[in-house]
Coordinates of C-alpha atoms in Angstrom, one line a residue:
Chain Y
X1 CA -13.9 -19.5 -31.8
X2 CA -12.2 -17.0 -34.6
X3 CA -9.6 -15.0 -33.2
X4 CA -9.6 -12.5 -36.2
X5 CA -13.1 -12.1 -35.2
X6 CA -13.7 -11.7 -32.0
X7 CA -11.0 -10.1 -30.7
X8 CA -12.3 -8.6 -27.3
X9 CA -13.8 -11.8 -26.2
X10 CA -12.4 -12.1 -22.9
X11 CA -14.4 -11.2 -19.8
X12 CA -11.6 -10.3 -17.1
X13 CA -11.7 -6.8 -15.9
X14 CA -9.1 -5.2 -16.3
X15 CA -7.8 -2.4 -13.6
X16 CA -9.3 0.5 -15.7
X17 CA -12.2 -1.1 -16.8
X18 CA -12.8 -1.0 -20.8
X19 CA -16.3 -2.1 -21.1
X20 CA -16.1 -4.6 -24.5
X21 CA -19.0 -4.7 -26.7
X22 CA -21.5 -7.4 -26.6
X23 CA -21.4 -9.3 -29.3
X24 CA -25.1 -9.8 -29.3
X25 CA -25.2 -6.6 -31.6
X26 CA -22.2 -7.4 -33.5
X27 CA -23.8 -10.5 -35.0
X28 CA -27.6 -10.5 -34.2
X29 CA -27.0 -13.5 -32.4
X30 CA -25.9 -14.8 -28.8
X31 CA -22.5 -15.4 -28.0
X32 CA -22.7 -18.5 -27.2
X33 CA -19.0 -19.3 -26.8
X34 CA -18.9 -16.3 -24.8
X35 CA -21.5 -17.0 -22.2
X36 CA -20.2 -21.3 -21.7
X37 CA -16.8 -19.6 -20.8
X38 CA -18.8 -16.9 -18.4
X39 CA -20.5 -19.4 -16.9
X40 CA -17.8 -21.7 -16.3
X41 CA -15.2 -19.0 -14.8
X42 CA -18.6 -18.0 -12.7
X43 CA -19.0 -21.7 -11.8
X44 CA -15.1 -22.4 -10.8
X45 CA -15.0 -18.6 -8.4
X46 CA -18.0 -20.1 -6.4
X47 CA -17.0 -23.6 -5.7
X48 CA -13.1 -22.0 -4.8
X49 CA -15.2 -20.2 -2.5
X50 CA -13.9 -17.0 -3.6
X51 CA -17.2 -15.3 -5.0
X52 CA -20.6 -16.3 -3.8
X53 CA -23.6 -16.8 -6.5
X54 CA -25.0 -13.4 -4.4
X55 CA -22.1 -11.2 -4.8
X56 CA -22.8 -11.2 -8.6
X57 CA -26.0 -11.1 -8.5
X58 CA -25.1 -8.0 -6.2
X59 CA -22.6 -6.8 -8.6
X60 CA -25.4 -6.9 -11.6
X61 CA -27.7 -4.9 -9.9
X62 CA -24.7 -2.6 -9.3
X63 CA -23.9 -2.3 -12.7
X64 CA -27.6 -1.9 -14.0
X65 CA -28.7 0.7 -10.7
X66 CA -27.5 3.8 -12.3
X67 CA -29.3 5.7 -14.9
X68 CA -29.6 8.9 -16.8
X69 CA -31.1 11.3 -14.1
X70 CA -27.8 11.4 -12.3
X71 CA -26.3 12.8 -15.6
X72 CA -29.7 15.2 -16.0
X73 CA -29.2 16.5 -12.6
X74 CA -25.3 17.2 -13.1
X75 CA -26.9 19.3 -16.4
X76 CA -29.3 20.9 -14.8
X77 CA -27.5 22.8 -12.1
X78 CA -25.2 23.8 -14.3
X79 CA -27.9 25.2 -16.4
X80 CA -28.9 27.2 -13.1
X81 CA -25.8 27.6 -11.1
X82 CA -22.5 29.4 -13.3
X83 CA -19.9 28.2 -10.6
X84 CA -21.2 24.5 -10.5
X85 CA -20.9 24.9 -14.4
X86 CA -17.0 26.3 -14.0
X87 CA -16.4 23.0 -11.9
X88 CA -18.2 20.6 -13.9
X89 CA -16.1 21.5 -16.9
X90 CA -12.9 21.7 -14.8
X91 CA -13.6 18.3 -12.8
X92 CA -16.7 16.4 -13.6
X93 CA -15.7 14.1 -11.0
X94 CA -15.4 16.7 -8.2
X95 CA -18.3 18.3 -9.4
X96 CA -20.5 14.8 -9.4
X97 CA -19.6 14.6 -6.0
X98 CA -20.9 17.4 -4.6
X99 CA -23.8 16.5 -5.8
X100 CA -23.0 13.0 -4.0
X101 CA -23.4 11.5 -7.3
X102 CA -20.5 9.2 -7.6
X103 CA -18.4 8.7 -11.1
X104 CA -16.7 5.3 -10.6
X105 CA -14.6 5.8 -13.9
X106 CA -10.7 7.4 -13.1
X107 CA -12.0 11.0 -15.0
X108 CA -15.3 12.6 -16.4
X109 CA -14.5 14.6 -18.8
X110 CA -17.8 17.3 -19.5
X111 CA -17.8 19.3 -22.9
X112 CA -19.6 21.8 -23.8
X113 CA -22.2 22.9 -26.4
X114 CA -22.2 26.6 -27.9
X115 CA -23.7 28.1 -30.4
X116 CA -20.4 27.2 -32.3
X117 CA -19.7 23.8 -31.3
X118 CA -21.3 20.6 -31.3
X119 CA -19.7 17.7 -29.6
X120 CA -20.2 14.2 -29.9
X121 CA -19.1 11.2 -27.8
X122 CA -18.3 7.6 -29.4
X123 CA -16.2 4.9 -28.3
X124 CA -14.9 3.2 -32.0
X125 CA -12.9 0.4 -30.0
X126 CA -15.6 -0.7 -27.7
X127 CA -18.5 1.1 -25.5
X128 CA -16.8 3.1 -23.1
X129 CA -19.6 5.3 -22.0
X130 CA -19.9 7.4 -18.3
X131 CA -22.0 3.8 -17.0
X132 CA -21.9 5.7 -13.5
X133 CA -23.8 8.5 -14.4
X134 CA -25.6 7.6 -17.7
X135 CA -26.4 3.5 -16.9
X136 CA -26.1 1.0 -19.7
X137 CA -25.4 2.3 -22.9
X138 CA -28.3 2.1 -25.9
X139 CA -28.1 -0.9 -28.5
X140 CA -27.0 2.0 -31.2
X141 CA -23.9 3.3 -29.5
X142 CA -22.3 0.0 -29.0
X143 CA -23.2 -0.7 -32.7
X144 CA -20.3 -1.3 -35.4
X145 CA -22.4 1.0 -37.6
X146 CA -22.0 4.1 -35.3
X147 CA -18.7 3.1 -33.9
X148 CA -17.7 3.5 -37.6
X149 CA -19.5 6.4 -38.5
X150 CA -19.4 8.9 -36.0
X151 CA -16.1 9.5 -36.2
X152 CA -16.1 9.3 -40.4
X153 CA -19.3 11.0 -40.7
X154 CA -20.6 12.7 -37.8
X155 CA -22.8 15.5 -39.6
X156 CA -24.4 12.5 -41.7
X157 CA -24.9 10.1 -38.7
X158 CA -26.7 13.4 -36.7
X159 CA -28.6 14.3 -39.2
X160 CA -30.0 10.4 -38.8
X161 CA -30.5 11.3 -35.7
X162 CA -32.7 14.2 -36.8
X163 CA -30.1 17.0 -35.8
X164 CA -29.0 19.2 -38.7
X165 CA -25.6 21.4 -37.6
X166 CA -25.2 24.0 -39.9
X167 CA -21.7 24.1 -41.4
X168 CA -20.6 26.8 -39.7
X169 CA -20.9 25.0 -36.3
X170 CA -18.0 23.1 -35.4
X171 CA -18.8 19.2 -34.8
X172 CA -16.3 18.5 -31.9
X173 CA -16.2 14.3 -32.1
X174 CA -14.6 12.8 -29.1
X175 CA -13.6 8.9 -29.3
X176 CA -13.7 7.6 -25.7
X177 CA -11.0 5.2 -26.6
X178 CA -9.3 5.5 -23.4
X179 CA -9.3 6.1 -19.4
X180 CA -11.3 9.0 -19.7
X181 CA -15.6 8.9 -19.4
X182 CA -17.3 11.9 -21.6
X183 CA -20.5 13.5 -20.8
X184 CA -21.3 16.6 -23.3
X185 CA -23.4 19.6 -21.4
X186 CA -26.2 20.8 -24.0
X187 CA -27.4 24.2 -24.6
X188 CA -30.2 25.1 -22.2
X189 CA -33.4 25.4 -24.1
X190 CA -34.9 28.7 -24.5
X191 CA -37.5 30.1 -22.6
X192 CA -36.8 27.9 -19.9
X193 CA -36.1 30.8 -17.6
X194 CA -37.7 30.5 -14.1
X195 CA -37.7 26.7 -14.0
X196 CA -36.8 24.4 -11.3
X197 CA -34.2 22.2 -11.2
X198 CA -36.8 19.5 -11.1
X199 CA -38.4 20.9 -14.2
X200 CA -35.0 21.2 -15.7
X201 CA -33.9 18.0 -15.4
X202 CA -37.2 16.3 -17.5
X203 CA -35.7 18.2 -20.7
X204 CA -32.5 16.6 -20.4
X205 CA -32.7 13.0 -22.6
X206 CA -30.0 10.6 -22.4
X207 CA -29.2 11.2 -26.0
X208 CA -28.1 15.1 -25.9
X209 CA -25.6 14.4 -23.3
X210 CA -24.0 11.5 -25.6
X211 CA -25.1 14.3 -28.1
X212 CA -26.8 12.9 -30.7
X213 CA -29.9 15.2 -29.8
X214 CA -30.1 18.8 -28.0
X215 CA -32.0 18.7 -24.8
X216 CA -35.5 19.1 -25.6
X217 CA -38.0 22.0 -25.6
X218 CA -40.5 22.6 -23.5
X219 CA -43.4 21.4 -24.3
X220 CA -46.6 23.8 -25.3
X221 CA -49.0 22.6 -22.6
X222 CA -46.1 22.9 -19.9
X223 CA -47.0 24.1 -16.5
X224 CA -44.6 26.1 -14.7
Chain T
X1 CA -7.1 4.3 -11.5
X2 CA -5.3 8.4 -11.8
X3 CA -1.6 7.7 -10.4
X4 CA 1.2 9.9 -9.6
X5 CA 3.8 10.3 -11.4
X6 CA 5.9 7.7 -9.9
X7 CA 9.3 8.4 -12.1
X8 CA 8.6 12.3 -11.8
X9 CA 9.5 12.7 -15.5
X10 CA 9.5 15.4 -17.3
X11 CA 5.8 15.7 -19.4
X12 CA 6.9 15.7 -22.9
X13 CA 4.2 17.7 -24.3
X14 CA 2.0 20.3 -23.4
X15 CA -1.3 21.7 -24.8
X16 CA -1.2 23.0 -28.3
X17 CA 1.8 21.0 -29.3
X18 CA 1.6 19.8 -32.8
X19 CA 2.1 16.2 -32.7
X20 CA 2.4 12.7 -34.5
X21 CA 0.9 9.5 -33.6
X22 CA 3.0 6.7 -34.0
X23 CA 2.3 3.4 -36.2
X24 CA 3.8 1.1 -34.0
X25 CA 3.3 -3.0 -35.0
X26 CA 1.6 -4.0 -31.2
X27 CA -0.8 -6.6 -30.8
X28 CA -3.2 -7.3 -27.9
X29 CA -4.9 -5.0 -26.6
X30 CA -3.8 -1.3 -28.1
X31 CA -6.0 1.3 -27.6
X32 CA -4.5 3.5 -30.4
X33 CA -7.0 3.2 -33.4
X34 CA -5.7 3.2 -36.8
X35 CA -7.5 6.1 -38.2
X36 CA -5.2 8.3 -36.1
X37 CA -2.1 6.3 -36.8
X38 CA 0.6 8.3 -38.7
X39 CA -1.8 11.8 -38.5
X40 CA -0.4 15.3 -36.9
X41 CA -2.8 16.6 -34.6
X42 CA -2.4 19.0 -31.7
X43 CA -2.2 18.4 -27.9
X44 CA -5.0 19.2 -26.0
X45 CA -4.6 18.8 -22.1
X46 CA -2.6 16.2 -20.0
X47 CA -5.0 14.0 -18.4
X48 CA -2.7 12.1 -16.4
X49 CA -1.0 9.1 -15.6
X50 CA -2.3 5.2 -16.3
X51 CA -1.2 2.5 -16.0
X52 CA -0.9 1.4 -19.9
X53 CA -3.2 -1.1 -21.1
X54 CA -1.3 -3.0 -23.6
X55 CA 0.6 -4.6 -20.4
X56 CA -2.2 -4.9 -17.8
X57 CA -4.0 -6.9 -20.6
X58 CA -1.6 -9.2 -20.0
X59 CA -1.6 -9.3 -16.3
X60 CA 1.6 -6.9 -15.9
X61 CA -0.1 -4.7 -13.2
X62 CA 3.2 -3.5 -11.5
X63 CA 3.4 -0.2 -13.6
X64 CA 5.3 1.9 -14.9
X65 CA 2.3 4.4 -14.9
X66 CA 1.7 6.6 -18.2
X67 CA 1.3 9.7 -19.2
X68 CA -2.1 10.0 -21.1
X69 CA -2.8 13.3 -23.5
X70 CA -6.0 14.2 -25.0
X71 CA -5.0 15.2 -28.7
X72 CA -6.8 17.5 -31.3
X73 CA -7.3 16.5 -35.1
X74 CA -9.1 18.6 -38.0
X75 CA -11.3 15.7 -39.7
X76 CA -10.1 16.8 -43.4
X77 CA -6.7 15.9 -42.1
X78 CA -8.1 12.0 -40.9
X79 CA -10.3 11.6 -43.7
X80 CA -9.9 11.7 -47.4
X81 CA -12.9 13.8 -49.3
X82 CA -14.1 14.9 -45.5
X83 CA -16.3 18.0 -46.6
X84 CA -14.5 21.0 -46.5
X85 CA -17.1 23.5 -45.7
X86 CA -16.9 22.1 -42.3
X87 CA -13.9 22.7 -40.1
X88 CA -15.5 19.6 -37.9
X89 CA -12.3 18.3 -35.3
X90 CA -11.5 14.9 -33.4
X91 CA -10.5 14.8 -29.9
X92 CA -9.0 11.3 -28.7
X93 CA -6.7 9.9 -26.0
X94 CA -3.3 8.7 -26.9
X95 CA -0.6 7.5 -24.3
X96 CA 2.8 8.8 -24.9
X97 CA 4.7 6.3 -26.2
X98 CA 2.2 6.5 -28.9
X99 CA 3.7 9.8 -29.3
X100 CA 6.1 11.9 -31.3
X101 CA 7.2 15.4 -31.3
X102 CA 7.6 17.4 -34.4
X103 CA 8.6 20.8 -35.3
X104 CA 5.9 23.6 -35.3
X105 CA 6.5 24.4 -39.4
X106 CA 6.6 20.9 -39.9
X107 CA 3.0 20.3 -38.6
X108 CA 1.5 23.2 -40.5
X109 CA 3.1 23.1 -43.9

């Protein structure tokens, strides 16, 4: 094992929770080292008798259960509902939950898209990402390349993206490097007056609340 | 984990305070990139109070908890040749030890 190079190798969890990035994407290959010593802490819990082989299996499916609809739906009311919006950007966490949809990081922190400012969420030390809300992040955000670039170069990594922001919108980049989780609240399409909540929810992607995308229009053979 | 302020000490900053991240020679785990290291940016909101990383990272789970800011930077002020037509900002969490004050004309010469 290099040191220099793998310095986030370790697997405990700490009391906050930084999620560490897989090295799978680092390197295009498996961690090898990484998994024996998973597997032999895993191996040494059970026999102790202080995990069982269900309870991480358990704990997996935990981990892997959420997914981007509960972030869509905390969108989508406060596309609809101005109070609920008010909250959301005061306390994404209080607001989550009175949706009862649970954030299990300490804060959720919800910015805001105008018509002046952009914002973009990385995390340049690992992959913190809202997991509660959004699930698992995508391969890309936990790349070096975009852990690098997004805060270097964020008009030329959205415009890779296929999202041009003029220059005289204000890119609003905000590394997740801490206890704080991010979740950016995108401009509500137009002509979406009169939707449902339901209906609302389809146009929000998991990429415009990371906000490498806007949510996306409705499309011309759409039913209301 | 949010904790309360278990010291009740005063909060040294508050929002729109210019300020200047420390470069301070820590190992293990730092969450204090060094892109902001040495840069003036400008408070944005307390967040509050953590226990701090670099010592739970090595088991020291006892506290004290701290104070965690969200702070403000122009990107032409991080990055050299950052284009100027743009007045594009970074917003980042920094602990306060991480922290110093400085004067209001200092931080915008």
């Amino acid at each position: 094992m290099n040191p220099t190079q793998r310095p986030h190798e370790h697997t405990h969890s700490h009391e906050h929770d930084h999620e560490h990035a897989p090295q799978a994407v680092e390197d295009g290959q498996s961690d090898v080292d990484g998994q024996q010593l998973v597997d032999a802490l895993q191996a040494v819990l059970i026999k102790k008798g202080i995990l069982s082989a269900g309870e991480v299996t358990l704990e997996i499916q935990n981990l892997e259960s959420p997914g981007t609809h509960l972030g869509a739906k905390l969108v989508a009311r406060a596309w609809l509902d101005p109070e609920f919006r008010s909250k959301l950007l005061r306390n994404g966490k209080d607001a989550a939950a009175e949706l009862k949809i649970k954030v299990g990081e300490a804060q959720l922190v919800v910015v805001e898209n105008t018509a002046t400012v952009h914002n973009l969420i990385v995390c340049t030390l690992c992959s913190c990402y809202p997991r509660s809300i959004l699930g698992q992040p995508p391969s890309w955000y936990v790349s070096k390349a975009y852990r690098a670039r997004a805060v270097r170069e964020p008009a030329a990594v959205l415009a890779e993206f296929g999202l041009d922001v003029a220059a005289d919108v204000q890119i609003s980049v905000h590394d997740s490097n801490a206890d704080m989780r991010f979740l950016v609240l995108p401009q509500r399409p137009a002509n979406t007056d009169g939707l449902s909540e339901e209906s609302l929810t389809k146009l929000v992607t998991r990429d415009c609340m990371i906000g490498v995308s806007k949510a996306l229009d409705i499309p011309m053979n759409f039913t209301r | 984990m949010t904790l309360k302020n278990a010291n009740q000490t005063q909060l040294r900053f508050k929002a729109r305070d210019p300020v200047l991240v420390l470069d301070m020679d820590k190992a293990g785990h730092v969450r204090t990139p060094f892109y902001v290291r040495r840069k003036i940016g400008e408070v944005i909101d307390f967040r509050g109070y953590f226990l701090n990383p670099e010592e739970l990272s090595i088991g020291n789970t006892a506290g004290p908890a701290v104070a965690l800011y969200r702070v403000r930077f122009m990107m032409k002020d991080l990055w050299p040749n950052y284009n100027l037509d743009r007045t594009d900002v970074l917003c980042i969490e920094v602990y306060d030890h991480w922290l110093a004050p400085i004067a209001n004309d200092e931080a915008r010469p």
